[in-house]
GROMACS .gro file of C-alpha atoms in nm:
model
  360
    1UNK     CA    1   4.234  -0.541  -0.126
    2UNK     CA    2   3.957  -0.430  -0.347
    3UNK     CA    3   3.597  -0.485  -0.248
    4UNK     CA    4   3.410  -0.622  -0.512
    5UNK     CA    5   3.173  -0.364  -0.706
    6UNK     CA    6   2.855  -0.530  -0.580
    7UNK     CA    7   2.986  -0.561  -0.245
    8UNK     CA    8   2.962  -0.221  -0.250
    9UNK     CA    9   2.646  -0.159  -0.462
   10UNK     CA   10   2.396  -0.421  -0.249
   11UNK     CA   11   2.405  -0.200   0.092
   12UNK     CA   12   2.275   0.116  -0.107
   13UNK     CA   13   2.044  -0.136  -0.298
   14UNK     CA   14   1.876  -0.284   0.022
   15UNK     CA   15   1.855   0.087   0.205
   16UNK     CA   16   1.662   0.225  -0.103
   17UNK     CA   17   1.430  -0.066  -0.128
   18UNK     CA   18   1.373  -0.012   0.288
   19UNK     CA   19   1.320   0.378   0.230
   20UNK     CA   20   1.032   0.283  -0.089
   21UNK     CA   21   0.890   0.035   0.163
   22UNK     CA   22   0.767   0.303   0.376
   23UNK     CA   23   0.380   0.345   0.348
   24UNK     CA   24   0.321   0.703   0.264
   25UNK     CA   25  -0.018   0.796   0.119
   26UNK     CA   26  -0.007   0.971  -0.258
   27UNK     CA   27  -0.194   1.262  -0.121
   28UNK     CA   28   0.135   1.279   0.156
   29UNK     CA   29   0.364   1.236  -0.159
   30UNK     CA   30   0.201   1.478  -0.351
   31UNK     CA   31   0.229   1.741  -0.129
   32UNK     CA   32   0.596   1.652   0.015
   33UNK     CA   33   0.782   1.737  -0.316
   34UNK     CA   34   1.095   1.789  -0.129
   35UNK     CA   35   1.039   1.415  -0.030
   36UNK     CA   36   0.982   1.345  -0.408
   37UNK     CA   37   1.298   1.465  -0.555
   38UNK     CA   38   1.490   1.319  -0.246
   39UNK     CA   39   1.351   1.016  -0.318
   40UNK     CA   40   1.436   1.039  -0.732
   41UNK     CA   41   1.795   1.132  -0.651
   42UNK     CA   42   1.863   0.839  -0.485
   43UNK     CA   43   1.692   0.590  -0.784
   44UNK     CA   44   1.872   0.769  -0.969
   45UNK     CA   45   2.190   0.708  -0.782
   46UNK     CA   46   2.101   0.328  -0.681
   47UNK     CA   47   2.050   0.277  -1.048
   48UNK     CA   48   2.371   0.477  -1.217
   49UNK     CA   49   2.546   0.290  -0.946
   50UNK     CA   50   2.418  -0.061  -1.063
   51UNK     CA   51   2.428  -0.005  -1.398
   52UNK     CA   52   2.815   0.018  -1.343
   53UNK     CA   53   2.771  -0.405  -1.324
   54UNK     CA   54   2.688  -0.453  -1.677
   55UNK     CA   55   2.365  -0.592  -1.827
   56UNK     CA   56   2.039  -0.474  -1.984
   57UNK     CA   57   1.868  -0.150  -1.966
   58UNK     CA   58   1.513  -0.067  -2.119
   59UNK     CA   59   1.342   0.222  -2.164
   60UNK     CA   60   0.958   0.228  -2.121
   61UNK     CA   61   0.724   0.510  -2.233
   62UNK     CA   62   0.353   0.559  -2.080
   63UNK     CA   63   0.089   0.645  -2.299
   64UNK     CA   64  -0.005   1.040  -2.103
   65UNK     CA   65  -0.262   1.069  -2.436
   66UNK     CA   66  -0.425   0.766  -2.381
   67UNK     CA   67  -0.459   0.831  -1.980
   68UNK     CA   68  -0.610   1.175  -2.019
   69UNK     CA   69  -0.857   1.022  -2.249
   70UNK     CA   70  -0.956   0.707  -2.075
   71UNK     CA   71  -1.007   0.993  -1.784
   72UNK     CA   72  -1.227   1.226  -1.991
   73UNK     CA   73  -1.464   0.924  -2.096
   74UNK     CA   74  -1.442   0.811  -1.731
   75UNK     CA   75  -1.587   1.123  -1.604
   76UNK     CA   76  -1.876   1.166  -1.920
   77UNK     CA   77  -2.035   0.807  -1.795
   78UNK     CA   78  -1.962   0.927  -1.428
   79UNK     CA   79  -2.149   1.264  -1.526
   80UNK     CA   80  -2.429   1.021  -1.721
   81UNK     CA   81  -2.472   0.792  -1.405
   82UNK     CA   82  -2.472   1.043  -1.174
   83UNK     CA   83  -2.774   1.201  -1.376
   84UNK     CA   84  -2.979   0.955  -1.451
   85UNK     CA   85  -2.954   0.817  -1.064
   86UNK     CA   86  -3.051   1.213  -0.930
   87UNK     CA   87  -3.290   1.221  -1.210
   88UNK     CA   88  -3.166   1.508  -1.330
   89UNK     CA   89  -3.310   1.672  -1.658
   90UNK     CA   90  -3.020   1.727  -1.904
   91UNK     CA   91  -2.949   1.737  -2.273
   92UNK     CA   92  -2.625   1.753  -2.487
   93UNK     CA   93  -2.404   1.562  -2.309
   94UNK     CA   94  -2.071   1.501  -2.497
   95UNK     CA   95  -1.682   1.509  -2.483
   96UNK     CA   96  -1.535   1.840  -2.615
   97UNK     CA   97  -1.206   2.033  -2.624
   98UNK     CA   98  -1.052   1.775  -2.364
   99UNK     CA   99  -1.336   1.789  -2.072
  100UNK     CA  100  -1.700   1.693  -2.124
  101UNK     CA  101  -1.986   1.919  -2.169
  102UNK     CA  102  -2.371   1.869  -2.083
  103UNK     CA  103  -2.654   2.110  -2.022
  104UNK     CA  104  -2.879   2.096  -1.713
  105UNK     CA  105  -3.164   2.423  -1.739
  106UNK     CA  106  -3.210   2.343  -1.344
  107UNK     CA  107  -2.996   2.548  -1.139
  108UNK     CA  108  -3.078   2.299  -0.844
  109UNK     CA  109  -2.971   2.018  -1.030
  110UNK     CA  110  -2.650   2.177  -1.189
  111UNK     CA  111  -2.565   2.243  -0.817
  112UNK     CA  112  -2.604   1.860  -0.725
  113UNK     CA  113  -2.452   1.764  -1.009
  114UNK     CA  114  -2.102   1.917  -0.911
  115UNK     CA  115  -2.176   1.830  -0.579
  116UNK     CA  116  -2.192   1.448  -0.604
  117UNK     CA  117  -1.921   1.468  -0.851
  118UNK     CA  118  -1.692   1.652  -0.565
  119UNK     CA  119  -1.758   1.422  -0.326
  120UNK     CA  120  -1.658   1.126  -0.588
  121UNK     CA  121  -1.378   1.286  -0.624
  122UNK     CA  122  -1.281   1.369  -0.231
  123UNK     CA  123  -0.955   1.200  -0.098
  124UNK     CA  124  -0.864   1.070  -0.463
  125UNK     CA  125  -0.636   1.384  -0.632
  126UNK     CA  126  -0.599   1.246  -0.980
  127UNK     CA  127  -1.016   1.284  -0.995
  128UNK     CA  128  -1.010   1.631  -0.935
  129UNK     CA  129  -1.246   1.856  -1.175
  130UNK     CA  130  -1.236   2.176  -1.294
  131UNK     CA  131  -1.586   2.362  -1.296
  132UNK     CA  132  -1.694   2.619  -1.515
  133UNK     CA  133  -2.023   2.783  -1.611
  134UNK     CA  134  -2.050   2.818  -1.998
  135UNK     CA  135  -2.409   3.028  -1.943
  136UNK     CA  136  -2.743   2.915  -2.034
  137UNK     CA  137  -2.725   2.624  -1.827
  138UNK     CA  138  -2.449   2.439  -1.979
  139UNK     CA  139  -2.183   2.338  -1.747
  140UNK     CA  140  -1.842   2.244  -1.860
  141UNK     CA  141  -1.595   1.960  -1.656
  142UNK     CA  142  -1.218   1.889  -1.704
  143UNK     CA  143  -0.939   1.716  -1.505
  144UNK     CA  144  -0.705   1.984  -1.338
  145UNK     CA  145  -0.380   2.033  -1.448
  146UNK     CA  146  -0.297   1.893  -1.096
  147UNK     CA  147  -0.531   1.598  -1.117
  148UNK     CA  148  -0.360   1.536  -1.491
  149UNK     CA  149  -0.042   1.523  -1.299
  150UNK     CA  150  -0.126   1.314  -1.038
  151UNK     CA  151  -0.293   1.085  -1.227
  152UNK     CA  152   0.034   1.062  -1.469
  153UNK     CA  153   0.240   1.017  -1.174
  154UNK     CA  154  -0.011   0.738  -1.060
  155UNK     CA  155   0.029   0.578  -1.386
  156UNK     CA  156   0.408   0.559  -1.406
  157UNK     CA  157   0.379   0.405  -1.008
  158UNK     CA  158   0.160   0.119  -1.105
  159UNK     CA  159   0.391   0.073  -1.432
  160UNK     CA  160   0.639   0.025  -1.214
  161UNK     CA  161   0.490  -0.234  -0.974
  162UNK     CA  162   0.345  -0.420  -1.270
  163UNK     CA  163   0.696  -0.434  -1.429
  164UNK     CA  164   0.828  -0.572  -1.076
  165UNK     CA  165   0.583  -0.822  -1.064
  166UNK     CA  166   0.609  -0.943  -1.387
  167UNK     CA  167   0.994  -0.934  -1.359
  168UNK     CA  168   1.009  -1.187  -1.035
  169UNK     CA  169   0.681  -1.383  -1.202
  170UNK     CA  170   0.976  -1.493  -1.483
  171UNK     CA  171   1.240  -1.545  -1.227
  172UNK     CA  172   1.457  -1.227  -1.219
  173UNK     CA  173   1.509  -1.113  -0.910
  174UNK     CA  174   1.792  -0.855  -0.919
  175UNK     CA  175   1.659  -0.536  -1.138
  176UNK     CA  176   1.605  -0.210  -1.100
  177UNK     CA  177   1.276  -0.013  -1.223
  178UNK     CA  178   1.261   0.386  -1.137
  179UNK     CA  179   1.088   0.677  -1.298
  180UNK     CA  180   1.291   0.832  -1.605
  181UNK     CA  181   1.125   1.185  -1.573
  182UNK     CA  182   0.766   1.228  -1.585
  183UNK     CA  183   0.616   0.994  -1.780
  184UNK     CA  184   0.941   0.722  -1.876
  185UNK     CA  185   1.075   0.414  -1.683
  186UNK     CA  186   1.402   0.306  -1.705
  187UNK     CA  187   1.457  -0.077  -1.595
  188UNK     CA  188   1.779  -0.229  -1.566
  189UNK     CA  189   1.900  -0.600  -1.484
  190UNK     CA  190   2.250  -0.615  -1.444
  191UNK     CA  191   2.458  -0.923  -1.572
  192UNK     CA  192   2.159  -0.997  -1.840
  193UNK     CA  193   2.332  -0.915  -2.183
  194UNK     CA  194   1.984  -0.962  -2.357
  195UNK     CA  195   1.750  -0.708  -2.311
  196UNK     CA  196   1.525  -0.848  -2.586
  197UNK     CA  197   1.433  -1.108  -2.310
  198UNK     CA  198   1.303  -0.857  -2.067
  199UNK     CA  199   1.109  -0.650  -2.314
  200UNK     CA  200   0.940  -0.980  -2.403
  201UNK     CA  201   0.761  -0.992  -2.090
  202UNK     CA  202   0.594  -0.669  -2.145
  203UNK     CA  203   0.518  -0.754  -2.490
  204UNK     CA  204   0.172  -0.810  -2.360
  205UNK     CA  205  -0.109  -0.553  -2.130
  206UNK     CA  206  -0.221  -0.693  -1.784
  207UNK     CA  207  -0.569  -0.874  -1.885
  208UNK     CA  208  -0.846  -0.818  -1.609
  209UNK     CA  209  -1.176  -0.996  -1.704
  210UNK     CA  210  -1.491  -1.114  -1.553
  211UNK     CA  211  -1.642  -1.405  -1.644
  212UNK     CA  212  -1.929  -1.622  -1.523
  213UNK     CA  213  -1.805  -1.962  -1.411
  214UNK     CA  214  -1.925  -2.270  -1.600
  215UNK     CA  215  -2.083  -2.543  -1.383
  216UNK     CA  216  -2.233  -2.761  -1.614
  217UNK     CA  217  -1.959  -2.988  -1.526
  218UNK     CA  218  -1.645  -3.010  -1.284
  219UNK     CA  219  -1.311  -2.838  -1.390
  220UNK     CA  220  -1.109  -3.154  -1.311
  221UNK     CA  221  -1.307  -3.356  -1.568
  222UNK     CA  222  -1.249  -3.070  -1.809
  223UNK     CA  223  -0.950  -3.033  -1.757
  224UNK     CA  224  -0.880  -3.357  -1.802
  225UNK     CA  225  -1.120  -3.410  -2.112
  226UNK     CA  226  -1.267  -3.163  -2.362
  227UNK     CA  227  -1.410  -2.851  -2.235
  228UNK     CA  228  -1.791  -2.733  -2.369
  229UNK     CA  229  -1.765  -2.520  -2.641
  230UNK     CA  230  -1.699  -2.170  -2.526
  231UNK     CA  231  -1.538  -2.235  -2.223
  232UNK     CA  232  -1.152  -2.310  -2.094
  233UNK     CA  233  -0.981  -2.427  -1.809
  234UNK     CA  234  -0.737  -2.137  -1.603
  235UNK     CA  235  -0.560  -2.193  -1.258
  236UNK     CA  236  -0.623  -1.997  -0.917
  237UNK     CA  237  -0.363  -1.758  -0.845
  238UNK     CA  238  -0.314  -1.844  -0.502
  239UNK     CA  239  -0.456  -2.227  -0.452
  240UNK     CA  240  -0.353  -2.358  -0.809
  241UNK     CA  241  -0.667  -2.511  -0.850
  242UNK     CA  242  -0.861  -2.569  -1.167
  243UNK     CA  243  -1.176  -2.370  -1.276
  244UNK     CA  244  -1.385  -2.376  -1.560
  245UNK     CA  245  -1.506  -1.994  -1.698
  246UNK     CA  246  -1.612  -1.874  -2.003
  247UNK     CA  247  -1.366  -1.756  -2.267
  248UNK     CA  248  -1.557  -1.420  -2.302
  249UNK     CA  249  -1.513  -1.146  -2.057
  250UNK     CA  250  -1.843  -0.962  -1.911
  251UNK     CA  251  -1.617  -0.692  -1.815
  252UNK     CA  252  -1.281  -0.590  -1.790
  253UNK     CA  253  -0.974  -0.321  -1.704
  254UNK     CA  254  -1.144  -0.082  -1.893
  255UNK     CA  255  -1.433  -0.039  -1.662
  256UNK     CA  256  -1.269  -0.033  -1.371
  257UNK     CA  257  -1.226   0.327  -1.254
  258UNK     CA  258  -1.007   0.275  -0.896
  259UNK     CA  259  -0.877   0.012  -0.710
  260UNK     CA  260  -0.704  -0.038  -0.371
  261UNK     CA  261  -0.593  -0.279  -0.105
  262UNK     CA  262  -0.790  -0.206   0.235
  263UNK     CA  263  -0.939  -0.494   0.525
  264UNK     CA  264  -1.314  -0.632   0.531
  265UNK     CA  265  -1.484  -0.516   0.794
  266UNK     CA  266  -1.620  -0.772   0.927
  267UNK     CA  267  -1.336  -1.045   0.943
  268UNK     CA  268  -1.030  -0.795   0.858
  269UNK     CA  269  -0.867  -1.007   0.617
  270UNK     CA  270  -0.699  -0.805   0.347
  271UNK     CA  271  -0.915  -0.761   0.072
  272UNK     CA  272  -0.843  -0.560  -0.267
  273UNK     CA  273  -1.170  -0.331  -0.330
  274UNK     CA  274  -1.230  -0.180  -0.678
  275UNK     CA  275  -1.479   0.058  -0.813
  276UNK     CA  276  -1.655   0.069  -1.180
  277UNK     CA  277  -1.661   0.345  -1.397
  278UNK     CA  278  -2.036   0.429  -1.477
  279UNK     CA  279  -2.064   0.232  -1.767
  280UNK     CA  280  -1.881  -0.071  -1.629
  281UNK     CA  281  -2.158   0.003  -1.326
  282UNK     CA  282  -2.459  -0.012  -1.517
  283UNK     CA  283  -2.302  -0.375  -1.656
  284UNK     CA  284  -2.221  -0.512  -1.352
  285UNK     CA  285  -2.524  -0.431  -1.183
  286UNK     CA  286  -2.694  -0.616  -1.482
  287UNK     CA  287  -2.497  -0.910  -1.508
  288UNK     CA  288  -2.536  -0.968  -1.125
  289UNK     CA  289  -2.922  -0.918  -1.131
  290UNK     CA  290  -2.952  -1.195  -1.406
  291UNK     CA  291  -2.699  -1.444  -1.267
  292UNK     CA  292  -2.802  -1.440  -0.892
  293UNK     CA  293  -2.705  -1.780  -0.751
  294UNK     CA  294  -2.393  -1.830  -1.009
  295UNK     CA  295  -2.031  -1.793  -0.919
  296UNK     CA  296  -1.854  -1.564  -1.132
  297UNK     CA  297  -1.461  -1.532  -1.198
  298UNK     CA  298  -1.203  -1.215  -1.181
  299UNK     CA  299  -0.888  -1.297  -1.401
  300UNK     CA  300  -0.579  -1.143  -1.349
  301UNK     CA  301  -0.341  -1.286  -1.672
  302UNK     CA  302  -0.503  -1.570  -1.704
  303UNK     CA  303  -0.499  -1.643  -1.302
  304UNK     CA  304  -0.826  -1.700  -1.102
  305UNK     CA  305  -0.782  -1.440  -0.839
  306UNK     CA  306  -1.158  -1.473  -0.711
  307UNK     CA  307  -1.480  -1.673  -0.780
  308UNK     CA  308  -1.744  -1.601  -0.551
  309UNK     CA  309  -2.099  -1.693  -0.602
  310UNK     CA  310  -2.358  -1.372  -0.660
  311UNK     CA  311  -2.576  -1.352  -0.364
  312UNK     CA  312  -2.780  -1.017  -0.489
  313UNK     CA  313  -2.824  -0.760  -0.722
  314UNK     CA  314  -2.469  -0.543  -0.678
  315UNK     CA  315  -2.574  -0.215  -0.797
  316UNK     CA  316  -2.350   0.023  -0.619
  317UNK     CA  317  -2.081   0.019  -0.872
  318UNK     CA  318  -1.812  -0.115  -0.611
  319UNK     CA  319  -1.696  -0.474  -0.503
  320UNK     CA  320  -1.377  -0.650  -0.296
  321UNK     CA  321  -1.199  -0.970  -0.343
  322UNK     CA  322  -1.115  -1.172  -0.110
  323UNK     CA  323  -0.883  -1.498  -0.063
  324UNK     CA  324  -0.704  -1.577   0.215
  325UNK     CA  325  -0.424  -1.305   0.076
  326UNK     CA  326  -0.174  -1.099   0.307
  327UNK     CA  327  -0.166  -0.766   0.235
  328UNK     CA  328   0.106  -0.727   0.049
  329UNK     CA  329  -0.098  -1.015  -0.165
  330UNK     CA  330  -0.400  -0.769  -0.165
  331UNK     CA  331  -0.187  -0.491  -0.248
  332UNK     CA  332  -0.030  -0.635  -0.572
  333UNK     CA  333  -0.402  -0.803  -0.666
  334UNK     CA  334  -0.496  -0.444  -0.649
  335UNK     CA  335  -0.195  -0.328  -0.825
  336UNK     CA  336  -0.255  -0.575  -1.124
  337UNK     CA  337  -0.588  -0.442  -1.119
  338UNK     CA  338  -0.539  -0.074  -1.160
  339UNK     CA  339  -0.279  -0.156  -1.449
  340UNK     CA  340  -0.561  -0.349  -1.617
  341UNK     CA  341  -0.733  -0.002  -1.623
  342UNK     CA  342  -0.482   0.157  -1.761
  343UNK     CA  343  -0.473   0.298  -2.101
  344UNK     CA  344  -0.269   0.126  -2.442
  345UNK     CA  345   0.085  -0.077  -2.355
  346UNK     CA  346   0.379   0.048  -2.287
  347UNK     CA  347   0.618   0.178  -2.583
  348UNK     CA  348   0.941   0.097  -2.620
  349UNK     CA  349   1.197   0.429  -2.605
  350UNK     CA  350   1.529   0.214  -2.561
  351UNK     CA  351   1.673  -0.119  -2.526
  352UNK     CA  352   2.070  -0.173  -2.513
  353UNK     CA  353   2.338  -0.372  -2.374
  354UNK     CA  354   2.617  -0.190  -2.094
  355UNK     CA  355   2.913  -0.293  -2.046
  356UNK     CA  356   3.080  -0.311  -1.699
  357UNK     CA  357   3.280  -0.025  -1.566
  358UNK     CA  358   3.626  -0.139  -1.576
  359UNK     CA  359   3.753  -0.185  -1.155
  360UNK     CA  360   3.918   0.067  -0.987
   0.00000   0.00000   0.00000
C-alpha cells in the first residue's frame, strides 16, 4: 500500500514549524550560523518536499535599497535629536556617500555624541555604526556591513511573519513562506492553482497610523448615521468594537524606528513597546503635549489595536500598547508594527502554477 504524499509530507511539516517555534534571540541567531544554514536546509527541504503536492508558488523580493536608506535617514534625525537634546554645537549636518556627516568643533561633544549613539545602538545589531574621524572636527557615521546584514536579514523575518499573518487573516492555512537567499521569499500553497489570488493580498503595505480619536459624538451613532466630516468609523482588532478617529494619520510606520513584544512592569500583561525615530519623536512629543486629556488611536490595517487617553506630555520617544493580548498577540501587534516601518512593498520576482509529482 502506498502512503499518501501528504501523509508523508505533514510529519516533516509539523517538526519544522516546532523547531522555528523555538525562541532564540537574533543576536543568538546571528552568531550561531551553523544554526542558520541548518535551519535553511530544512525550509528548504520542507518546502521542495511540499511543493511536490501541486499549487501556487510566489516569489517575493525586499527592497535592500530602500532599507539601507530608510536606515541612513533614521540615524541623521537620531544624530539631530541626540544634538540638540546634549546641546551640542554642530554645523553641516547631512546624508553623504551612504552614511551621514556633521561637524562638531568640540572634541567633548564629538565624544558624547558617539557615545549616546553607542549606547542607542547596544543589544540591537542591525543599529550598529561605523565611526570615523574625517579631521577638523567633522565626524562621519555609517551602518556596518554587519549591521546592513542584520538588518536585511531582519527585514526578510518580519516579511515573512507579515506574509503569514496576512495569509491565515484570508483563510489559508496550509502554506509555506521561507527565505529564498538573502533578500527573496519564496511562498507556496499547495493545491491553490491560482497564485494571482495570493499575490493579491500583498498587493497592499501594512498601514500603521496614529490618529486622535473623535469624541464629539459616539461611534455607534456614527456608525450607524453619517460621520463628521473628516472622520470614519474602523473596528478594534481584538474586541470588534466601533471607534470613531480621524481619517488623517499624525504619524505612522515611517517614524517608527524599533518595535518589540516584552511585559509591563507593573501588571505583566504582554504589551508590544515601540520606539520613534527622532523625527517621529519630536512629533509625538508634540502631539501629546497639545492633546493631553484626548484618547488617541494606533491602526494596524485599518484595525484599532489601541486607544488610550494621553495622560502627559510623552517626550521620551518610546511608548507600549496594551490590550488584554497574549503574547503571541503582542508579538504579531509588534510584528505588524515593524513591517509598517519598513521600506517600499514587496516586488514581485515570480508567480506560477506546479503541477503534482506524479506517485511513486
Amino acid at each position: 500500500m502506498i502512503t499518501p504524499l501528504w501523509n508523508r509530507i505533514a510529519p516533516l511539516i509539523v517538526a519544522f514549524a516546532m523547531a522555528s517555534a523555538i525562541p532564540l534571540p537574533r543576536t543568538a541567531l546571528a552568531a550561531d550560523s551553523q544554526l542558520e544554514k541548518m535551519r535553511a536546509k530544512i525550509a528548504a527541504f520542507i518546502g521542495d518536499k511540499m511543493e511536490q503536492l501541486g499549487g501556487s508558488r510566489i516569489v517575493y523580493k525586499v527592497d535592500a535599497d530602500g532599507l539601507h536608506e530608510s536606515a541612513v535617514t533614521d540615524l541623521r534625525d537620531d544624530v539631530y535629536k541626540t544634538l540638540r537634546e546634549g546641546k551640542i554645537a554642530f554645523s553641516g549636518l547631512a546624508i553623504r556617500d551612504g552614511g551621514v556627516e556633521v561637524k562638531v568643533a568640540d572634541a567633548k561633544g564629538r565624544e558624547e555624541l558617539k557615545r549616546k549613539l553607542a549606547a542607542a545602538a547596544e543589544g540591537l545589531p542591525a543599529h550598529a555604526l561605523s565611526v570615523t574621524d574625517g579631521g577638523d572636527g567633522q565626524v562621519k557615521l555609517k551602518p556596518t556591513d554587519a549591521a546592513s546584514a542584520a538588518g536585511l536579514r531582519d527585514l526578510v523575518e518580519d516579511s515573512i511573519a507579515m506574509i503569514e499573518q496576512r495569509l491565515k487573516d484570508a483563510g489559508i492555512k496550509l502554506a509555506s513562506a521561507q527565505p529564498d537567499g538573502t533578500d527573496r521569499i519564496r511562498i507556496f500553497v499547495p493545491g491553490m492553482m491560482e497564485p494571482e489570488r495570493v499575490t493579491a493580498i500583498f498587493a497592499t503595505k501594512v498601514k500603521v497610523s496614529f490618529r486622535m480619536v473623535d469624541i464629539s459624538m459616539p461611534a455607534e451613532q456614527a456608525q450607524s448615521g453619517t460621520p463628521p466630516a473628516g472622520t470614519e468609523v474602523l473596528l478594534g482588532f481584538k474586541d470588534r468594537r466601533p471607534y470613531l478617529v480621524a481619517k488623517d494619520s499624525a504619524l505612522d510606520g515611517d517614524d517608527i524606528s524599533y518595535a518589540g513584544p516584552g511585559f509591563a512592569s507593573s501588571t505583566n500583561e504582554p504589551i508590544a513597546s515601540f520606539r520613534f525615530n527622532g523625527r517621529g519623536a519630536r512629533r509625538f512629543a508634540h502631539i501629546t503635549e497639545e492633546n493631553i486629556g484626548k484618547p488617541f488611536a494606533i491602526v494596524l490595517d485599518d484595525k484599532v489595536i489601541s486607544a488610550p487617553v494621553i495622560r502627559e506630555p510623552i517626550t521620551g520617544g518610546s511608548g507600549q500598547i496594551s490590550g488584554n493580548f497574549t503574547l503571541e498577540e503582542a508579538s504579531s501587534v509588534a510584528m505588524l508594527l515593524r513591517a509598517g516601518s519598513r521600506p517600499g512593498r514587496l516586488a514581485l520576482v515570480e508567480q506560477q502554477v506546479i503541477q503534482p509529482a506524479a506517485k511513486p
